[in-house]
Tab-separated table of C-alpha atoms and ligand atoms in Angstrom:
chain	number	residue	atom	x	y	z
K	13	UNK	CA	-0.845	4.855	-1.470
K	14	UNK	CA	-0.218	5.479	-5.142
K	15	UNK	CA	-3.641	4.157	-6.154
K	16	UNK	CA	-5.132	6.613	-3.698
K	17	UNK	CA	-3.023	9.461	-5.084
K	18	UNK	CA	-4.076	8.528	-8.644
K	19	UNK	CA	-7.717	8.723	-7.568
K	20	UNK	CA	-7.039	12.154	-6.008
K	21	UNK	CA	-5.452	13.292	-9.257
K	22	UNK	CA	-8.549	12.237	-11.210
K	23	UNK	CA	-10.850	13.939	-8.714
K	24	UNK	CA	-8.871	17.151	-8.536
K	25	UNK	CA	-9.387	17.601	-12.271
K	26	UNK	CA	-13.078	16.584	-12.128
K	27	UNK	CA	-11.953	14.339	-14.929
K	28	UNK	CA	-13.598	11.331	-16.530
K	29	UNK	CA	-11.028	8.611	-16.916
K	30	UNK	CA	-10.884	7.138	-20.462
K	31	UNK	CA	-9.838	3.593	-21.268
K	32	UNK	CA	-7.457	4.379	-24.138
K	33	UNK	CA	-4.577	6.840	-23.790
K	34	UNK	CA	-5.264	7.977	-27.354
K	35	UNK	CA	-8.693	9.303	-26.213
K	36	UNK	CA	-7.211	11.419	-23.414
K	37	UNK	CA	-6.679	15.187	-23.274
K	38	UNK	CA	-4.344	14.811	-20.300
K	39	UNK	CA	-2.082	11.880	-19.474
K	40	UNK	CA	-0.492	11.784	-16.017
K	41	UNK	CA	1.870	8.960	-15.142
K	42	UNK	CA	1.867	8.423	-11.398
K	43	UNK	CA	5.119	6.948	-10.229
K	44	UNK	CA	6.884	5.064	-7.404
K	45	UNK	CA	10.540	5.478	-6.430
K	46	UNK	CA	10.826	2.786	-3.764
K	47	UNK	CA	13.230	0.658	-5.825
K	48	UNK	CA	15.378	1.465	-8.825
K	49	UNK	CA	13.328	-0.806	-11.107
K	50	UNK	CA	10.175	1.166	-10.309
K	51	UNK	CA	11.741	4.450	-11.255
K	52	UNK	CA	13.074	3.070	-14.563
K	53	UNK	CA	9.575	1.881	-15.329
K	54	UNK	CA	8.213	5.382	-14.742
K	55	UNK	CA	10.532	6.986	-17.290
K	56	UNK	CA	9.803	4.411	-19.936
K	57	UNK	CA	6.050	4.723	-19.315
K	58	UNK	CA	6.226	8.419	-20.126
K	59	UNK	CA	8.302	7.624	-23.226
K	60	UNK	CA	5.440	5.558	-24.626
K	61	UNK	CA	3.245	8.635	-25.022
K	62	UNK	CA	5.623	10.610	-27.194
K	63	UNK	CA	3.907	9.462	-30.379
K	64	UNK	CA	0.505	10.643	-29.133
K	65	UNK	CA	1.924	14.065	-28.406
K	66	UNK	CA	3.328	14.328	-31.928
K	67	UNK	CA	-0.094	13.506	-33.351
K	68	UNK	CA	-1.911	15.829	-30.955
K	69	UNK	CA	0.228	18.776	-29.779
K	70	UNK	CA	-2.613	19.883	-27.426
K	71	UNK	CA	-2.200	16.722	-25.392
K	72	UNK	CA	-0.823	17.504	-21.925
K	73	UNK	CA	1.572	14.947	-20.512
K	74	UNK	CA	2.726	15.033	-16.891
K	75	UNK	CA	4.485	12.871	-14.372
K	76	UNK	CA	3.316	12.720	-10.757
K	77	UNK	CA	4.466	10.913	-7.664
K	78	UNK	CA	7.763	10.079	-6.088
K	79	UNK	CA	9.916	9.777	-9.216
K	80	UNK	CA	8.667	13.220	-10.273
K	81	UNK	CA	9.594	14.532	-6.833
K	82	UNK	CA	13.023	12.902	-6.881
K	83	UNK	CA	14.227	13.872	-10.349
K	84	UNK	CA	11.963	16.847	-11.155
K	85	UNK	CA	14.217	19.169	-13.131
K	86	UNK	CA	16.279	16.396	-14.629
K	87	UNK	CA	13.164	14.760	-16.123
K	88	UNK	CA	11.988	18.001	-17.678
K	89	UNK	CA	15.382	18.374	-19.340
K	90	UNK	CA	15.595	14.741	-20.381
K	91	UNK	CA	12.032	14.280	-21.760
K	92	UNK	CA	11.058	17.061	-24.203
K	93	UNK	CA	7.417	15.955	-24.504
K	94	UNK	CA	6.850	16.098	-20.725
K	95	UNK	CA	4.827	19.219	-19.841
K	96	UNK	CA	5.091	19.052	-16.057
K	97	UNK	CA	6.231	17.106	-13.048
K	98	UNK	CA	4.352	17.252	-9.731
K	99	UNK	CA	5.357	15.711	-6.421
K	100	UNK	CA	2.967	13.848	-4.074
K	101	UNK	CA	2.537	16.820	-1.728
K	102	UNK	CA	1.485	19.171	-4.520
K	103	UNK	CA	-1.544	17.235	-5.794
K	104	UNK	CA	-3.912	19.895	-4.367
K	105	UNK	CA	-2.266	22.370	-6.755
K	106	UNK	CA	-2.676	20.240	-9.848
K	107	UNK	CA	-5.909	21.806	-11.021
K	108	UNK	CA	-4.425	25.307	-11.138
K	109	UNK	CA	-1.317	23.960	-12.803
K	110	UNK	CA	-3.316	22.410	-15.645
K	111	UNK	CA	-5.335	25.623	-16.175
K	112	UNK	CA	-2.071	27.521	-16.354
K	113	UNK	CA	-0.666	25.205	-18.991
K	114	UNK	CA	-3.912	25.351	-20.952
K	115	UNK	CA	-3.816	29.115	-20.963
K	116	UNK	CA	-0.716	28.590	-22.996
K	117	UNK	CA	2.153	30.406	-21.334
K	118	UNK	CA	4.243	27.703	-22.907
K	119	UNK	CA	6.325	27.041	-19.811
K	120	UNK	CA	6.958	23.552	-18.614
K	121	UNK	CA	6.395	23.178	-14.869
K	122	UNK	CA	8.251	21.647	-11.981
K	123	UNK	CA	6.028	21.450	-8.889
K	124	UNK	CA	8.041	19.711	-6.222
K	125	UNK	CA	7.642	21.932	-3.181
K	126	UNK	CA	7.394	20.192	0.173
K	127	UNK	CA	5.881	23.159	2.019
K	128	UNK	CA	2.284	22.617	1.088
K	129	UNK	CA	-0.016	23.134	4.017
K	130	UNK	CA	-3.177	21.523	2.725
K	131	UNK	CA	-1.766	18.147	1.697
K	132	UNK	CA	-5.071	16.390	2.357
K	133	UNK	CA	-7.288	18.891	0.594
K	134	UNK	CA	-8.314	16.732	-2.347
K	135	UNK	CA	-10.402	13.587	-1.790
K	136	UNK	CA	-10.135	10.624	-4.119
K	137	UNK	CA	-12.360	9.827	-7.109
K	138	UNK	CA	-14.667	6.980	-6.168
K	139	UNK	CA	-16.557	5.000	-8.795
K	140	UNK	CA	-20.246	4.984	-7.813
K	141	UNK	CA	-21.139	1.691	-6.170
K	142	UNK	CA	-17.530	0.532	-5.687
K	143	UNK	CA	-17.506	-1.599	-2.554
K	144	UNK	CA	-14.078	-0.615	-1.199
K	145	UNK	CA	-11.993	2.526	-1.006
K	146	UNK	CA	-8.988	4.158	0.597
K	147	UNK	CA	-8.731	7.030	3.076
K	148	UNK	CA	-5.327	8.568	3.756
K	149	UNK	CA	-4.770	9.459	7.390
K	150	UNK	CA	-1.101	10.348	7.160
K	151	UNK	CA	1.395	11.696	4.662
K	152	UNK	CA	5.153	11.256	4.779
K	153	UNK	CA	7.216	9.406	7.349
K	154	UNK	CA	9.300	10.281	10.411
K	155	UNK	CA	11.139	6.988	10.669
K	156	UNK	CA	14.641	6.981	9.393
K	157	UNK	CA	15.075	3.507	7.923
K	158	UNK	CA	18.461	3.470	6.266
K	159	UNK	CA	17.301	1.913	2.957
K	160	UNK	CA	14.207	4.003	2.425
K	161	UNK	CA	13.551	6.922	0.110
K	162	UNK	CA	10.037	7.723	1.382
K	163	UNK	CA	11.035	10.491	3.841
K	164	UNK	CA	13.007	12.181	1.048
K	165	UNK	CA	10.185	12.145	-1.494
K	166	UNK	CA	7.086	12.333	0.688
K	167	UNK	CA	8.517	14.470	3.455
K	168	UNK	CA	8.005	14.327	7.215
K	169	UNK	CA	4.961	12.741	8.808
K	170	UNK	CA	1.806	14.875	8.744
K	171	UNK	CA	-1.270	13.428	10.436
K	172	UNK	CA	-4.714	14.205	9.150
K	173	UNK	CA	-7.338	15.545	11.533
K	174	UNK	CA	-9.961	13.198	12.920
K	175	UNK	CA	-12.648	15.487	11.494
K	176	UNK	CA	-11.322	15.222	7.962
K	177	UNK	CA	-10.821	11.430	8.234
K	178	UNK	CA	-14.460	11.008	9.294
K	179	UNK	CA	-15.689	13.413	6.613
K	180	UNK	CA	-13.860	11.623	3.807
K	181	UNK	CA	-15.043	8.259	5.162
K	182	UNK	CA	-18.660	9.450	5.078
K	183	UNK	CA	-18.220	10.763	1.573
K	184	UNK	CA	-17.070	7.344	0.359
K	185	UNK	CA	-19.721	5.496	2.330
K	186	UNK	CA	-22.381	7.728	0.739
K	187	UNK	CA	-21.003	6.722	-2.637
K	188	UNK	CA	-21.484	3.067	-1.808
K	189	UNK	CA	-18.267	1.997	-0.042
K	190	UNK	CA	-18.702	-0.782	2.544
K	191	UNK	CA	-15.053	-1.373	3.309
K	192	UNK	CA	-12.450	1.327	3.812
K	193	UNK	CA	-8.702	0.917	4.082
K	194	UNK	CA	-7.015	3.631	6.080
K	195	UNK	CA	-3.581	4.327	4.787
K	196	UNK	CA	-0.335	5.903	5.943
K	197	UNK	CA	3.354	5.008	5.783
K	198	UNK	CA	3.268	4.073	9.485
K	199	UNK	CA	-0.454	4.185	9.939
K	200	UNK	CA	-0.516	3.023	13.543
K	201	UNK	CA	1.728	5.919	14.608
K	202	UNK	CA	-1.202	8.249	13.793
K	203	UNK	CA	-1.921	10.834	16.470
K	204	UNK	CA	-3.865	14.079	16.411
K	205	UNK	CA	-4.690	16.492	19.216
K	206	UNK	CA	-4.393	13.873	21.957
K	207	UNK	CA	-6.102	11.081	19.984
K	208	UNK	CA	-4.089	8.014	19.119
K	209	UNK	CA	-4.529	5.284	16.546
K	210	UNK	CA	-6.440	3.002	18.916
K	211	UNK	CA	-8.974	5.799	19.592
K	212	UNK	CA	-9.302	6.368	15.848
K	213	UNK	CA	-10.398	2.737	15.416
K	214	UNK	CA	-13.105	3.305	18.035
K	215	UNK	CA	-14.367	6.377	16.120
K	216	UNK	CA	-14.365	4.511	12.778
K	217	UNK	CA	-16.327	1.663	14.318
K	218	UNK	CA	-19.151	4.149	14.861
K	219	UNK	CA	-19.496	5.097	11.189
K	220	UNK	CA	-22.958	4.075	9.965
K	221	UNK	CA	-22.994	2.096	6.765
K	222	UNK	CA	-19.340	1.085	7.055
K	223	UNK	CA	-18.990	-2.698	7.381
K	224	UNK	CA	-15.267	-3.280	7.380
K	225	UNK	CA	-12.159	-1.392	8.441
K	226	UNK	CA	-8.648	-2.198	7.223
K	227	UNK	CA	-5.439	-0.213	7.605
K	228	UNK	CA	-1.950	-0.330	6.263
K	229	UNK	CA	1.047	-0.122	6.767
K	230	UNK	CA	1.774	-0.655	10.450
K	231	UNK	CA	5.125	-0.058	12.068
K	232	UNK	CA	6.123	-2.840	14.508
K	233	UNK	CA	7.369	-0.548	17.264
K	234	UNK	CA	3.982	1.181	17.377
K	235	UNK	CA	1.908	-1.967	17.945
K	236	UNK	CA	0.785	-1.172	21.476
K	237	UNK	CA	-1.366	-3.248	23.785
K	238	UNK	CA	-4.070	-0.642	23.448
K	239	UNK	CA	-3.966	-1.012	19.670
K	240	UNK	CA	-4.244	-4.803	19.976
K	241	UNK	CA	-7.210	-4.464	22.335
K	242	UNK	CA	-8.876	-1.948	20.064
K	243	UNK	CA	-8.476	-4.217	17.028
K	244	UNK	CA	-9.983	-7.118	18.950
K	245	UNK	CA	-12.869	-5.154	20.465
K	246	UNK	CA	-14.033	-3.321	17.328
K	247	UNK	CA	-16.082	-5.781	15.319
K	248	UNK	CA	-15.595	-3.925	11.993
K	249	UNK	CA	-11.809	-4.120	12.129
K	250	UNK	CA	-10.726	-6.924	9.852
K	251	UNK	CA	-8.567	-9.805	11.063
K	252	UNK	CA	-5.639	-8.791	8.983
K	253	UNK	CA	-2.372	-7.021	9.725
K	254	UNK	CA	0.495	-6.108	7.445
K	255	UNK	CA	3.574	-5.757	9.696
K	256	UNK	CA	6.804	-5.307	7.767
K	257	UNK	CA	9.719	-6.927	9.608
K	258	UNK	CA	12.388	-6.317	6.871
K	259	UNK	CA	14.886	-8.819	8.392
K	260	UNK	CA	15.039	-11.644	10.951
K	261	UNK	CA	18.481	-10.579	12.217
K	262	UNK	CA	19.055	-8.063	14.980
K	263	UNK	CA	22.362	-7.043	13.465
K	264	UNK	CA	20.688	-6.139	10.146
K	265	UNK	CA	17.704	-4.506	11.854
K	266	UNK	CA	20.123	-2.289	13.676
K	267	UNK	CA	21.901	-1.279	10.448
K	268	UNK	CA	18.524	-0.619	8.912
K	269	UNK	CA	17.652	1.594	11.889
K	270	UNK	CA	14.355	-0.174	12.449
K	271	UNK	CA	14.188	0.651	16.178
K	272	UNK	CA	13.043	-2.793	17.361
K	273	UNK	CA	14.633	-6.164	18.015
K	274	UNK	CA	13.479	-9.399	16.489
K	275	UNK	CA	12.468	-10.576	19.948
K	276	UNK	CA	10.206	-7.542	20.235
K	277	UNK	CA	8.708	-8.305	16.836
K	278	UNK	CA	8.080	-11.957	17.700
K	279	UNK	CA	6.527	-10.928	20.999
K	280	UNK	CA	4.161	-8.540	19.212
K	281	UNK	CA	3.081	-11.330	16.906
K	282	UNK	CA	2.389	-13.553	19.909
K	283	UNK	CA	0.334	-10.853	21.612
K	284	UNK	CA	-1.651	-10.216	18.425
K	285	UNK	CA	-2.325	-13.913	17.914
K	286	UNK	CA	-3.268	-14.483	21.525
K	287	UNK	CA	-5.847	-11.706	21.191
K	288	UNK	CA	-7.056	-12.689	17.697
K	289	UNK	CA	-6.345	-16.326	16.846
K	290	UNK	CA	-7.787	-15.953	13.339
K	291	UNK	CA	-5.573	-12.953	12.480
K	292	UNK	CA	-3.884	-13.132	9.099
K	293	UNK	CA	-0.376	-11.706	9.023
K	294	UNK	CA	1.709	-10.454	6.151
K	295	UNK	CA	5.082	-8.808	6.047
K	296	UNK	CA	7.764	-7.176	3.896
K	297	UNK	CA	11.366	-8.428	3.758
K	298	UNK	CA	14.438	-6.925	2.171
K	299	UNK	CA	17.282	-9.331	1.417
K	300	UNK	CA	20.900	-8.343	0.838
K	301	UNK	CA	20.897	-5.129	2.819
K	302	UNK	CA	24.269	-3.843	4.050
K	303	UNK	CA	26.633	-6.724	4.738
K	304	UNK	CA	23.889	-9.291	5.480
K	305	UNK	CA	25.750	-12.562	6.158
K	306	UNK	CA	24.573	-16.113	5.543
K	307	UNK	CA	23.838	-16.347	9.275
K	308	UNK	CA	21.732	-13.163	9.159
K	309	UNK	CA	19.772	-14.514	6.219
K	310	UNK	CA	19.273	-17.850	7.987
K	311	UNK	CA	17.603	-15.928	10.799
K	312	UNK	CA	15.184	-14.393	8.316
K	313	UNK	CA	14.414	-17.884	6.968
K	314	UNK	CA	13.871	-19.093	10.520
K	315	UNK	CA	11.467	-16.242	11.144
K	316	UNK	CA	9.230	-17.070	8.182
K	317	UNK	CA	9.409	-20.725	9.187
K	318	UNK	CA	8.244	-19.935	12.735
K	319	UNK	CA	5.666	-17.193	12.080
K	320	UNK	CA	4.108	-18.746	8.968
K	321	UNK	CA	2.943	-15.456	7.463
K	322	UNK	CA	0.111	-15.719	4.949
K	323	UNK	CA	1.961	-13.433	2.536
K	324	UNK	CA	5.505	-12.152	2.376
K	325	UNK	CA	6.406	-9.344	-0.036
K	326	UNK	CA	10.128	-9.714	-0.504
K	327	UNK	CA	12.636	-7.543	-2.343
K	328	UNK	CA	16.297	-7.442	-3.175
K	329	UNK	CA	17.838	-4.364	-1.629
K	330	UNK	CA	18.075	-1.519	-4.090
K	331	UNK	CA	20.313	1.431	-3.273
K	332	UNK	CA	18.338	4.701	-3.316
K	333	UNK	CA	19.843	8.136	-3.834
K	334	UNK	CA	20.116	10.312	-0.765
K	335	UNK	CA	19.411	7.524	1.754
K	336	UNK	CA	21.871	6.580	4.539
K	337	UNK	CA	22.165	3.187	2.784
K	338	UNK	CA	23.730	4.875	-0.224
K	339	UNK	CA	26.858	5.776	1.669
K	340	UNK	CA	27.251	2.496	3.558
K	341	UNK	CA	30.518	0.900	2.616
K	342	UNK	CA	29.540	-2.748	2.366
K	343	UNK	CA	27.217	-4.129	-0.237
K	344	UNK	CA	26.818	-7.811	-0.881
K	345	UNK	CA	27.100	-9.473	-4.283
K	346	UNK	CA	24.043	-9.214	-6.487
K	347	UNK	CA	24.079	-12.956	-7.274
K	348	UNK	CA	24.138	-13.856	-3.621
K	349	UNK	CA	21.259	-11.485	-2.839
K	350	UNK	CA	19.204	-12.850	-5.741
K	351	UNK	CA	19.835	-16.425	-4.668
K	352	UNK	CA	18.643	-15.569	-1.152
K	353	UNK	CA	15.571	-13.854	-2.533
K	354	UNK	CA	14.646	-16.913	-4.560
K	355	UNK	CA	15.132	-19.270	-1.639
K	356	UNK	CA	12.942	-17.097	0.566
K	357	UNK	CA	10.243	-16.772	-2.048
K	358	UNK	CA	10.160	-20.430	-2.901
K	359	UNK	CA	9.807	-21.518	0.765
K	360	UNK	CA	7.190	-18.839	1.389
K	361	UNK	CA	5.137	-20.024	-1.575
K	362	UNK	CA	4.875	-23.417	0.118
K	363	UNK	CA	3.977	-21.869	3.472
K	364	UNK	CA	1.263	-19.670	1.931
K	365	UNK	CA	-0.287	-22.692	0.232
K	366	UNK	CA	-0.028	-24.838	3.406
K	367	UNK	CA	-1.807	-22.092	5.380
K	368	UNK	CA	-4.546	-21.862	2.751
K	369	UNK	CA	-5.067	-25.628	2.532
K	370	UNK	CA	-5.849	-25.665	6.255
K	371	UNK	CA	-8.856	-23.414	5.583
K	372	UNK	CA	-10.544	-25.733	3.100
K	373	UNK	CA	-14.186	-26.757	3.644
K	374	UNK	CA	-14.674	-24.069	6.242
K	375	UNK	CA	-17.147	-21.225	6.034
K	376	UNK	CA	-16.066	-17.545	6.031
K	377	UNK	CA	-17.847	-14.196	5.906
K	378	UNK	CA	-17.035	-12.771	2.475
K	379	UNK	CA	-17.697	-9.222	1.306
K	380	UNK	CA	-18.609	-9.574	-2.348
K	381	UNK	CA	-16.813	-6.888	-4.369
K	382	UNK	CA	-17.551	-7.414	-8.068
K	383	UNK	CA	-17.813	-9.875	-10.908
K	384	UNK	CA	-14.536	-11.727	-11.489
K	385	UNK	CA	-12.482	-10.220	-14.300
K	386	UNK	CA	-11.413	-13.525	-15.782
K	387	UNK	CA	-14.721	-15.293	-15.512
K	388	UNK	CA	-17.766	-13.030	-15.483
K	389	UNK	CA	-19.850	-15.979	-14.223
K	390	UNK	CA	-17.950	-15.858	-10.927
K	391	UNK	CA	-18.105	-13.190	-8.272
K	392	UNK	CA	-15.057	-11.982	-6.404
K	393	UNK	CA	-14.797	-11.139	-2.707
K	394	UNK	CA	-12.548	-11.151	0.324
K	395	UNK	CA	-12.676	-12.636	3.788
K	396	UNK	CA	-11.967	-10.559	6.846
K	397	UNK	CA	-8.417	-12.005	6.637
K	398	UNK	CA	-8.155	-10.409	3.175
K	399	UNK	CA	-8.117	-13.759	1.387
K	400	UNK	CA	-9.253	-13.415	-2.238
K	401	UNK	CA	-12.053	-15.792	-3.162
K	402	UNK	CA	-13.802	-16.546	-6.449
K	403	UNK	CA	-17.378	-17.710	-5.965
K	404	UNK	CA	-19.432	-19.862	-8.209
K	405	UNK	CA	-23.245	-19.850	-8.378
K	406	UNK	CA	-23.958	-16.588	-6.663
K	407	UNK	CA	-26.333	-13.949	-7.927
K	408	UNK	CA	-24.897	-10.508	-8.733
K	409	UNK	CA	-27.402	-8.947	-6.365
K	410	UNK	CA	-25.032	-9.981	-3.549
K	411	UNK	CA	-22.374	-7.478	-4.662
K	412	UNK	CA	-21.752	-5.195	-1.684
K	413	UNK	CA	-23.159	-7.779	0.759
K	414	UNK	CA	-21.407	-10.042	3.276
K	415	UNK	CA	-22.192	-13.681	2.480
K	416	UNK	CA	-21.184	-16.997	4.127
K	417	UNK	CA	-18.920	-18.820	1.709
K	418	UNK	CA	-17.278	-22.235	2.025
K	419	UNK	CA	-13.807	-22.534	0.585
K	420	UNK	CA	-13.722	-25.522	-1.724
K	421	UNK	CA	-10.406	-25.141	-3.514
K	422	UNK	CA	-7.155	-23.484	-2.318
K	423	UNK	CA	-4.304	-21.938	-4.230
K	424	UNK	CA	-1.309	-19.999	-3.044
K	425	UNK	CA	-3.002	-16.587	-3.301
K	426	UNK	CA	-6.686	-17.291	-3.645
K	427	UNK	CA	-9.586	-19.683	-3.203
K	428	UNK	CA	-12.627	-20.953	-4.983
K	429	UNK	CA	-15.737	-20.996	-2.893
K	430	UNK	CA	-19.464	-21.594	-2.922
K	431	UNK	CA	-22.338	-20.301	-0.793
K	432	UNK	CA	-22.335	-22.171	2.523
T	11	5AD	N1	15.210	-1.684	-1.597
T	11	5AD	C1	14.402	-2.758	-1.557
T	11	5AD	N2	13.218	-2.734	-0.975
T	11	5AD	C2	12.812	-1.628	-0.356
T	11	5AD	N3	11.683	-1.343	0.341
T	11	5AD	C3	11.780	-0.055	0.769
T	11	5AD	N4	12.924	0.499	0.339
T	11	5AD	C4	13.594	-0.462	-0.346
T	11	5AD	C5	14.839	-0.533	-1.004
T	11	5AD	N5	15.658	0.545	-1.044
T	11	5AD	C6	10.653	-2.316	0.614
T	11	5AD	C7	10.410	-2.498	2.108
T	11	5AD	C8	9.102	-1.756	2.325
T	11	5AD	C9	8.393	-1.980	1.007
T	11	5AD	C10	7.291	-1.067	0.729
T	11	5AD	O1	9.418	-1.852	0.069
T	11	5AD	O2	10.281	-3.864	2.393
T	11	5AD	O3	8.387	-2.255	3.433
């Protein structure tokens, strides 16, 4: 989501990104507020550019994104070299804002309004020939998860029209994209004028020149049978689903206000796997929420043991300002939460590797994305299951093509492969 917003920021300014901050006329730090650590990082990132501003007083420095939205005024007070803050919904106004500053009224700006009608107006910058891209289909979130700051900083759910989604898709395809990832906070809750998410997949399947469709993040309650059928029946939809569960315990799920039971979640996984046996599943888990007991945590461990996700993104609960979680009376010890997090992560590392080892010496369709960053002699690509794979002995002319690749070496998060 933030990568997409950064690309919209670049495009809205018709700017050419430079590699070195010291070469820039404008520096905008795009930020995330999902956990406390992320918002600390944001403030220190802006701090780094103070020296450049002293050297070059014409340099414009801004902060965008959810931290900007959350602490707007406070940041402007606290950081004298910050010229403006702008929230995620105001990106379409950024261009005018910069012109205003350049005209030199001298005021520092706080743009954190939530009442912007045209939230989708600006499309992202897309490097010519880049094989993959993002298309936002939804802004904000209507779920009320007790731990989560997203509704506060990104506002209520707004769904993008089918017409605009198709237009932006075509734009990226014309610029060379072969694979598009459709994004929203609860992407599968998308609906617009009678169309639902499963219909949207049917429409996207029809886009000429598009080879692969991904989407993220899905909300478990909104995985319907029609959505499962649509994923299975549309050949461009990748065999990958990110389905955050957050906890394996019904008691904790209830406190989190997740609106499903763990039985429901497990049943959805079974339905998805029955329909698509080669589906790769990933999830998000928060440990230490509320008064999570040892028994609650054991249920989360049991879930990852049973489901065998390919990837689990796991986090220690971080209290966020203005969320229902902030006022909950019970919070468990930091040490205990950290110990649980480490246990979960260490078991999951084994499971991820075990899953990957089972795929050795088999051939997969890989979309070749680019030359590998670490070893320019290797190419990099992904399978439909979103597995990263580094390929030896393949000509660069295959970038942008789907090639049969045999996996010859497996790691926890990637593979080495060769043409089949
Ligand atoms: N503390 C820790 N993790 C959080 N997440 C969201 N809010 C919090 C929080 N307050 C995690 C959830 C979500 C992912 C994007 O970040 O697991 O799915």
